[in-house]
Coordinates of N, CA and C in Angstrom, one line a residue:
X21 N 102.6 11.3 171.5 CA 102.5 9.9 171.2 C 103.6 9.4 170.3
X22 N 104.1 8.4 170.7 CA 105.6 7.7 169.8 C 104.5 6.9 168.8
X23 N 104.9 7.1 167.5 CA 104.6 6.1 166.4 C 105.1 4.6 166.8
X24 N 105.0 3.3 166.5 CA 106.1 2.2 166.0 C 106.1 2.9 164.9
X25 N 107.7 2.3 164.5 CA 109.0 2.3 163.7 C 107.8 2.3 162.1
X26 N 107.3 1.2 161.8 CA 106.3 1.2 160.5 C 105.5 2.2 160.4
X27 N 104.6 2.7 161.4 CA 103.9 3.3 161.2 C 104.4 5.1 161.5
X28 N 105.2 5.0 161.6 CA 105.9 6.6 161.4 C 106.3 6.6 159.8
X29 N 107.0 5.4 159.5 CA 107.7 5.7 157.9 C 106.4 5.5 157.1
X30 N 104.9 4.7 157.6 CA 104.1 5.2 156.6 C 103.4 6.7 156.9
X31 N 103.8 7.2 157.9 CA 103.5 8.8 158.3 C 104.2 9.5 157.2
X32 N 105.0 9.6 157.1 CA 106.3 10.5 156.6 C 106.3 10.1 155.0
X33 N 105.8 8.6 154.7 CA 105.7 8.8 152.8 C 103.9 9.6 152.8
X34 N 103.1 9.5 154.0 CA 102.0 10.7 153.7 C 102.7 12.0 153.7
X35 N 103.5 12.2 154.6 CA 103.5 13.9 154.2 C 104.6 14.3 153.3
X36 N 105.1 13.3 153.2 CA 106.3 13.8 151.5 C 105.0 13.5 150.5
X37 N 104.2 13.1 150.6 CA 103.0 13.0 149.6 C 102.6 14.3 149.2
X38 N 101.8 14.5 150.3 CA 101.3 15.8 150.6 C 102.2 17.0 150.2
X39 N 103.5 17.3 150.7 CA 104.1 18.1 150.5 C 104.6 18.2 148.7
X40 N 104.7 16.9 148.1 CA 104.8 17.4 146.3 C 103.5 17.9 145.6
X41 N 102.5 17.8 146.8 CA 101.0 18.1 146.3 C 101.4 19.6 146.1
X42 N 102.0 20.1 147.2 CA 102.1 21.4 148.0 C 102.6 22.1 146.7
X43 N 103.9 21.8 146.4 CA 105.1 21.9 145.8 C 104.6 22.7 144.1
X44 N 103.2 21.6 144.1 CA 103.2 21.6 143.0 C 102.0 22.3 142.7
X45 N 101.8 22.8 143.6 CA 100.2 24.1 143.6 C 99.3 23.8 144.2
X46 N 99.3 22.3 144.6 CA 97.8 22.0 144.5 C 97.8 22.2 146.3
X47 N 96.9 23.3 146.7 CA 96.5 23.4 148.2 C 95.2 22.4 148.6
X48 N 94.5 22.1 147.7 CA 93.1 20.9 148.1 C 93.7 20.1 148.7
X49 N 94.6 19.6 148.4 CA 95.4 18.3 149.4 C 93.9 17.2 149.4
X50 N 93.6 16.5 148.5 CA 92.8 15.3 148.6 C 93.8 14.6 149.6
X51 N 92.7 13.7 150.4 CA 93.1 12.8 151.0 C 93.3 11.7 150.1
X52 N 92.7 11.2 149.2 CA 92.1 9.8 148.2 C 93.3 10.1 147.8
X53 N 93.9 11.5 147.0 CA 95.1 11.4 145.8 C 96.4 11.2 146.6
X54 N 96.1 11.8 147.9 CA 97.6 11.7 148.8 C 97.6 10.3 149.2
X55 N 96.9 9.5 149.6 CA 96.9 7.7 149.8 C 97.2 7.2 148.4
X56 N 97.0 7.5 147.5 CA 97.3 6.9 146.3 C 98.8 7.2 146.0
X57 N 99.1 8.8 146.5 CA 100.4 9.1 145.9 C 101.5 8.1 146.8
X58 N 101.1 8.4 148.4 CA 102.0 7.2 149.3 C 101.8 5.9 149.3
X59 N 100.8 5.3 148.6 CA 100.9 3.6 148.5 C 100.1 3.0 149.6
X60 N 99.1 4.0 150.3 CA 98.7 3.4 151.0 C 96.6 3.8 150.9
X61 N 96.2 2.5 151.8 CA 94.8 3.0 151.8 C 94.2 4.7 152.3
X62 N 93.4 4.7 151.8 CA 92.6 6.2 152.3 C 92.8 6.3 153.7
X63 N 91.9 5.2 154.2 CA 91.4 5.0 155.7 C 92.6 4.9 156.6
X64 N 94.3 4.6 156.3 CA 95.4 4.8 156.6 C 95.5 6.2 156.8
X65 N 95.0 7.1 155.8 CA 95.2 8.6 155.9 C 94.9 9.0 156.8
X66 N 93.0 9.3 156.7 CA 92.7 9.1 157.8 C 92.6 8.2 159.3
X67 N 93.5 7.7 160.0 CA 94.2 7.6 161.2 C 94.6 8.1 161.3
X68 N 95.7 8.6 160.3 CA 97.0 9.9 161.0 C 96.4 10.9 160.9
X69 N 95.2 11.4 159.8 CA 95.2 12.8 159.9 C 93.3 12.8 159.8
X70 N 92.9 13.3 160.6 CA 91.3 13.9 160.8 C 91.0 14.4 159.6
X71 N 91.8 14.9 158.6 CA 91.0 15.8 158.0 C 92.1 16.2 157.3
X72 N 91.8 17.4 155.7 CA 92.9 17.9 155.3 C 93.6 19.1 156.3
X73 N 93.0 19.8 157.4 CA 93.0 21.0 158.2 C 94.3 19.9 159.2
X74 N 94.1 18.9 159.9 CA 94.9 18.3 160.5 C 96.3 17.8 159.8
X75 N 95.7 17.6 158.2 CA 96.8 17.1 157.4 C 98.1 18.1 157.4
X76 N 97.5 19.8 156.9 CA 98.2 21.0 156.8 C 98.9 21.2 158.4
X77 N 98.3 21.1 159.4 CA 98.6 21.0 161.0 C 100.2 20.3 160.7
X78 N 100.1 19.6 160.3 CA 101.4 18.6 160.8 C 102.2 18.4 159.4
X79 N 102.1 19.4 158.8 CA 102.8 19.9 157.3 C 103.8 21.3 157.7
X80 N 102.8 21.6 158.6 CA 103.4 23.3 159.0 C 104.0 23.2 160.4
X81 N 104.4 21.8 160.9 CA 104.8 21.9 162.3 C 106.3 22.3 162.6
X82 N 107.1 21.7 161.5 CA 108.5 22.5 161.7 C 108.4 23.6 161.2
X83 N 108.2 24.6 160.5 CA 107.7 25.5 160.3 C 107.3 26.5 160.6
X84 N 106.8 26.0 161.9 CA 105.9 26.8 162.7 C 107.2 26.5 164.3
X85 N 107.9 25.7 164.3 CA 108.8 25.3 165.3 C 109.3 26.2 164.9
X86 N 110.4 26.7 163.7 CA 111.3 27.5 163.0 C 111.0 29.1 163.5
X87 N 109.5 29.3 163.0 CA 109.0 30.9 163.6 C 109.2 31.4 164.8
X88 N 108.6 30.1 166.0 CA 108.8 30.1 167.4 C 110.3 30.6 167.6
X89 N 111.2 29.7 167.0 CA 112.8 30.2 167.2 C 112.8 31.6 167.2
X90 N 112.4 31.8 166.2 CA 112.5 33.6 165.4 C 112.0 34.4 166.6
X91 N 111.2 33.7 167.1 CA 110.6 34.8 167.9 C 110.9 34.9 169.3
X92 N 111.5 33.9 169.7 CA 112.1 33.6 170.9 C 113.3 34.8 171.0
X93 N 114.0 34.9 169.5 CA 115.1 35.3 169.1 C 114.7 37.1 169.1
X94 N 113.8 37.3 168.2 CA 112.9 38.6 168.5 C 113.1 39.0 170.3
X95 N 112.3 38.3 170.7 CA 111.6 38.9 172.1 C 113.0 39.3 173.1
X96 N 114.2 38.6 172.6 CA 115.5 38.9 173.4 C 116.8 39.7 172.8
X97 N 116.3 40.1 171.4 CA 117.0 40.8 170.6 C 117.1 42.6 171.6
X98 N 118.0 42.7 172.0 CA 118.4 44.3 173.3 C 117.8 45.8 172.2
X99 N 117.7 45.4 171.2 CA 116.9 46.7 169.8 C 115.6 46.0 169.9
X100 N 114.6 46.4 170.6 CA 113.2 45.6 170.7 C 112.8 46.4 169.0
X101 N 113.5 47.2 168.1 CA 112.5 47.7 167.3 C 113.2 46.9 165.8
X102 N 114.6 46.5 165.9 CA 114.9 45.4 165.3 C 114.5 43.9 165.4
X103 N 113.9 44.1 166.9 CA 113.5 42.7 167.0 C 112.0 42.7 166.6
X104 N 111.1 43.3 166.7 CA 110.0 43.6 165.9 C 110.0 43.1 164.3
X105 N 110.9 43.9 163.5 CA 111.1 43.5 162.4 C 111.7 42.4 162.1
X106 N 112.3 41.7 162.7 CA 112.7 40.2 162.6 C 112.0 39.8 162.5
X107 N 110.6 40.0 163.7 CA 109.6 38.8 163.8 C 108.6 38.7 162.5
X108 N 108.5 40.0 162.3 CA 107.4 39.9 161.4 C 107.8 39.3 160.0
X109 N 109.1 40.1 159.6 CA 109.7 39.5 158.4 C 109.9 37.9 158.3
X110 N 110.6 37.5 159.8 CA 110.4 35.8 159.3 C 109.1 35.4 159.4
X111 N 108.1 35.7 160.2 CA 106.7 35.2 159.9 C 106.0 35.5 158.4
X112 N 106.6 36.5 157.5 CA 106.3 36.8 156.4 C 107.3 35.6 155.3
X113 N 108.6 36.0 155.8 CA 109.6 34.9 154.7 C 108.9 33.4 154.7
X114 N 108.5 33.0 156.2 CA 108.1 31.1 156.2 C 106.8 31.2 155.8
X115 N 106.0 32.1 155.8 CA 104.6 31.9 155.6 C 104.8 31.4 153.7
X116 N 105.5 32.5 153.2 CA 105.8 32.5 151.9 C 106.9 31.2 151.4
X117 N 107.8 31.0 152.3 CA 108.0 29.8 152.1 C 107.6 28.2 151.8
X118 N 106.7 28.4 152.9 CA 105.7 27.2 153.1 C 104.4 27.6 153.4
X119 N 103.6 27.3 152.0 CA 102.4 27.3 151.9 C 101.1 26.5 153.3
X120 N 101.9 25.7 153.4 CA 101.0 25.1 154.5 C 101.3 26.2 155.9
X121 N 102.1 26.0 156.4 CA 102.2 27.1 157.1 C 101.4 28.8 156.9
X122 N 101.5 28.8 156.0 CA 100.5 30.2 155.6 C 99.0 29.9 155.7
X123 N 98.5 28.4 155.5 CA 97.1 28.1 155.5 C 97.1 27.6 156.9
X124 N 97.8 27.3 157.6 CA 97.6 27.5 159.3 C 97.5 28.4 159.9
X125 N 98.6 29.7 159.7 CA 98.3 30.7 160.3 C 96.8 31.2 159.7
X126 N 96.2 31.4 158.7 CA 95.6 32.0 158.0 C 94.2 31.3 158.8
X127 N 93.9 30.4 159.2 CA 92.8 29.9 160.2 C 92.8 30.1 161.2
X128 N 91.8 30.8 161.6 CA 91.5 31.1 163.0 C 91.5 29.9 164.3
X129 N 91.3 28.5 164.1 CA 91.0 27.3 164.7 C 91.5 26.3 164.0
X130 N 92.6 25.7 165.2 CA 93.6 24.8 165.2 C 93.2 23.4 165.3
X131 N 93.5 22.3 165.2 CA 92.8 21.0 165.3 C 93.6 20.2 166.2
X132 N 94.6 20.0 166.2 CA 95.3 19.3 166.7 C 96.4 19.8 167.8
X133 N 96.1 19.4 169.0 CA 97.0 19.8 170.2 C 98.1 19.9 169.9
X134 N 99.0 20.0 169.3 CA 100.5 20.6 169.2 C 100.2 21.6 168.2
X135 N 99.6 21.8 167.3 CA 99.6 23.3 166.6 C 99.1 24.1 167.8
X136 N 97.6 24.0 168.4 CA 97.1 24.1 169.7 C 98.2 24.8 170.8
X137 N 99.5 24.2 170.9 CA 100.5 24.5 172.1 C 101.4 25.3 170.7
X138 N 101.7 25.3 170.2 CA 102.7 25.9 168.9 C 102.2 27.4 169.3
X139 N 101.1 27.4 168.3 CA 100.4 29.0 168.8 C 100.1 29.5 169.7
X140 N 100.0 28.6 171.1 CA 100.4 29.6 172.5 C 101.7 30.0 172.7
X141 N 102.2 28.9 172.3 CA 104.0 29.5 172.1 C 104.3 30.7 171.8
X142 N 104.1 30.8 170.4 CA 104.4 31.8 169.3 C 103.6 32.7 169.7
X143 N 102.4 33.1 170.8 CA 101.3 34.0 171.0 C 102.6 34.6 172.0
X144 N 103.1 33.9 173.1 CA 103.5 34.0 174.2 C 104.6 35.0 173.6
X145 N 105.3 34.3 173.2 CA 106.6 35.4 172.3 C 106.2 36.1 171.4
X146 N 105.3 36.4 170.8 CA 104.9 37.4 170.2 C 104.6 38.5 171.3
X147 N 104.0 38.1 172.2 CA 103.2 39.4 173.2 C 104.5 39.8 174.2
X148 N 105.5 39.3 174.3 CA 106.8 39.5 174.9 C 107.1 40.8 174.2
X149 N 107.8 40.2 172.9 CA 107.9 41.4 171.9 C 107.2 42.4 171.8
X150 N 106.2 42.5 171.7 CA 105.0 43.5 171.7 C 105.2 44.6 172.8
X151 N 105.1 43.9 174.0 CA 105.1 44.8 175.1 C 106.7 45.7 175.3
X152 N 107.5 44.9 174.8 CA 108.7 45.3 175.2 C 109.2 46.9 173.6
X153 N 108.4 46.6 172.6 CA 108.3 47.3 172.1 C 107.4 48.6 172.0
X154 N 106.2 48.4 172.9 CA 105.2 49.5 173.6 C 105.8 50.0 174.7
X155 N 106.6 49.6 175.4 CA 107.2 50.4 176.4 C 108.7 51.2 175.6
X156 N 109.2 50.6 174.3 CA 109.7 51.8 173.6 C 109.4 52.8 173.0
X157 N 108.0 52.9 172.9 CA 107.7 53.5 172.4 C 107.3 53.3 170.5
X158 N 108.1 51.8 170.4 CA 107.9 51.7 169.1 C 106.5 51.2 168.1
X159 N 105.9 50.7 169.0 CA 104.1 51.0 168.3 C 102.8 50.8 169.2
X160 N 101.5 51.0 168.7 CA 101.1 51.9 169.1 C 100.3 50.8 170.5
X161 N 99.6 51.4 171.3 CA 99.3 50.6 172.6 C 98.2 49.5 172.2
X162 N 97.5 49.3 171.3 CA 96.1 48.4 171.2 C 97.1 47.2 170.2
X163 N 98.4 46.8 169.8 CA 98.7 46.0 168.7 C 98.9 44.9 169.9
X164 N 98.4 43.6 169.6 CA 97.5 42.5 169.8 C 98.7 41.1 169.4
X165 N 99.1 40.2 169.6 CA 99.9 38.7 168.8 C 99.1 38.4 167.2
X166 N 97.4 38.7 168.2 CA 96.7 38.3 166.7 C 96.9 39.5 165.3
X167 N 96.5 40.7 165.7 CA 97.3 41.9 164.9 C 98.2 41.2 164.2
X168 N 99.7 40.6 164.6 CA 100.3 40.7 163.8 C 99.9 39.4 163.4
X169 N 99.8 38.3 163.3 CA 99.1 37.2 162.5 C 98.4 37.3 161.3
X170 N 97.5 38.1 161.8 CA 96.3 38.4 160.5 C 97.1 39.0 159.7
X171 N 98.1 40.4 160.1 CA 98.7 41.2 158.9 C 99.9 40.7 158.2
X172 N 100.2 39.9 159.0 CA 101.5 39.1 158.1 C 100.9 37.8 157.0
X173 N 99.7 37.6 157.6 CA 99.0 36.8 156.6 C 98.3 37.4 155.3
X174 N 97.8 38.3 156.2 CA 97.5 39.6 154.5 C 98.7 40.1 153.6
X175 N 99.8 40.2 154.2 CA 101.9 40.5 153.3 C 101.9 39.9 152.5
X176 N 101.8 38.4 153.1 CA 102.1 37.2 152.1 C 101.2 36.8 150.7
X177 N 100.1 37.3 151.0 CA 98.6 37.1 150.4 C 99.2 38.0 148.7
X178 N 99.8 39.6 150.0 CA 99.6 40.4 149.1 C 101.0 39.9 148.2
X179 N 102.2 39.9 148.9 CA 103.4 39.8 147.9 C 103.5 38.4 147.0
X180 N 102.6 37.6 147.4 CA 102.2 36.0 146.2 C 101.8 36.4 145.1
X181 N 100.4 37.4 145.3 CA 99.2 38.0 144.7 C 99.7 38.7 143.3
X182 N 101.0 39.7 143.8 CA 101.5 40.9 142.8 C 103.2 40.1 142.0
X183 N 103.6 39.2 142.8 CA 105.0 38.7 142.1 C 106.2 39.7 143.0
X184 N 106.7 39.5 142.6 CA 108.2 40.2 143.4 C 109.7 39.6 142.8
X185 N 109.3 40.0 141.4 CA 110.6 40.0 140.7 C 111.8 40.9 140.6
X186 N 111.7 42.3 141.3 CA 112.8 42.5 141.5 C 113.5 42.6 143.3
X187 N 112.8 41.4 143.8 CA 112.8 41.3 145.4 C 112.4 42.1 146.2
X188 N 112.0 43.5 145.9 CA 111.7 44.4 147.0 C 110.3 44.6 147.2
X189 N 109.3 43.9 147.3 CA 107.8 43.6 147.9 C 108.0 43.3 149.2
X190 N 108.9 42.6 149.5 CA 108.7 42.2 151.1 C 109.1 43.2 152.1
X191 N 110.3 43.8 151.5 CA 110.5 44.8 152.5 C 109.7 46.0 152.3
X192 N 109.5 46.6 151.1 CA 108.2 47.8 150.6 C 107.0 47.0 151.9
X193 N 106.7 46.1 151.4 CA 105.5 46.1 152.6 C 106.0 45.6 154.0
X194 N 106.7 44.9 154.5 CA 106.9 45.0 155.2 C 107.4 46.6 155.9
X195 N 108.0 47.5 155.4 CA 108.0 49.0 156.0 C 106.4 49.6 156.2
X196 N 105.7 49.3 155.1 CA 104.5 49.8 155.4 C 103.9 49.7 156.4
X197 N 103.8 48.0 156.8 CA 103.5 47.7 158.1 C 103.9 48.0 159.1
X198 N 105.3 48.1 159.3 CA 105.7 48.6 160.6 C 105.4 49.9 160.5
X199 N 105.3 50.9 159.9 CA 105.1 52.2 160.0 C 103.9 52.1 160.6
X200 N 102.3 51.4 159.9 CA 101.0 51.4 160.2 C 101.4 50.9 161.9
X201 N 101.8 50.8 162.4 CA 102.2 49.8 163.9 C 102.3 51.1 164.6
X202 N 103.2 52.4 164.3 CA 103.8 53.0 165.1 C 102.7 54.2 166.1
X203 N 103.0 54.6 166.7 CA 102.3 55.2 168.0 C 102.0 56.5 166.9

């Protein structure tokens, strides 16, 4: 669905709203404080967005565009066991990059038909990768698209959780993981 020209630019001061919410720790994402922050009524909010779960949906959509890339890029990388670690690692770097994104993947149920098509995307190319790395031999036969979802969402959880001030949390666990993967 095309916005009019008005009602996209009042789209877009909600989710620059939302996103200094983001920015700024706060994951509740009120709807009332995000209409106040963009200048506009509540009930404006609600049109564009169902809910704060719809709000996060379309907070994490380039984002989740970006991963798709990665994984597109994964599933045709000719080293299926480098392209494995690509995938995961950028699903770990954006999750951690963008918190909304990490509270998308982190929900089992989607709301809105383009996250909806996003995640069959990203299912689709994730399970490319998968297979092409089970027929290498590089991990083990029962690992799943959702497998790696959940555990890259548990990475992120964990490397937020502990700090990673001298940078090497993501790859420390990130190796962990891929080892726990292998046949």
């Amino acid at each position: 669905m095309t916005l009019r020209a008005d009602s996209a630019r009042v789209r877009a001061r909600m989710l620059a709203a939302a996103r200094a919410r983001l920015a700024a720790g706060d994951m509740e994402l009120p709807l009332n404080a995000i209409a106040k922050d963009a200048g506009v009524g509540v009930g404006t909010v609600y049109r564009h967005f169902a809910g704060r779960q719809a709000l996060l949906e379309s907070l994490a959509a380039d984002s989740y565009r970006a991963l798709i890339a990665e994984a597109a890029a994964a599933a045709d990388n000719p080293d299926i066991a480098d392209g494995l670690r690509n995938l995961v690692r950028a699903a770990l770097r954006r999750q951690l990059a963008d918190p909304a994104l990490a509270a998308v993947l982190s929900t089992p149920e989607c709301q809105c038909d383009e996250t909806l098509a996003l995640g069959r995307e990203l299912g689709t190319l994730t399970m490319r990768v998968l297979d092409r790395a089970r027929k290498a031999g590089v991990i083990r036969a029962d690992i799943v698209p959702d497998d790696v979802r959940r555990l890259t969402c548990g990475l992120q959880h964990a490397v937020r959780s502990g700090g990673d001030e001298d940078g090497t949390a993501i790859d420390r666990y990130l190796d962990v993981l891929l080892r726990g993967l292998r046949p």
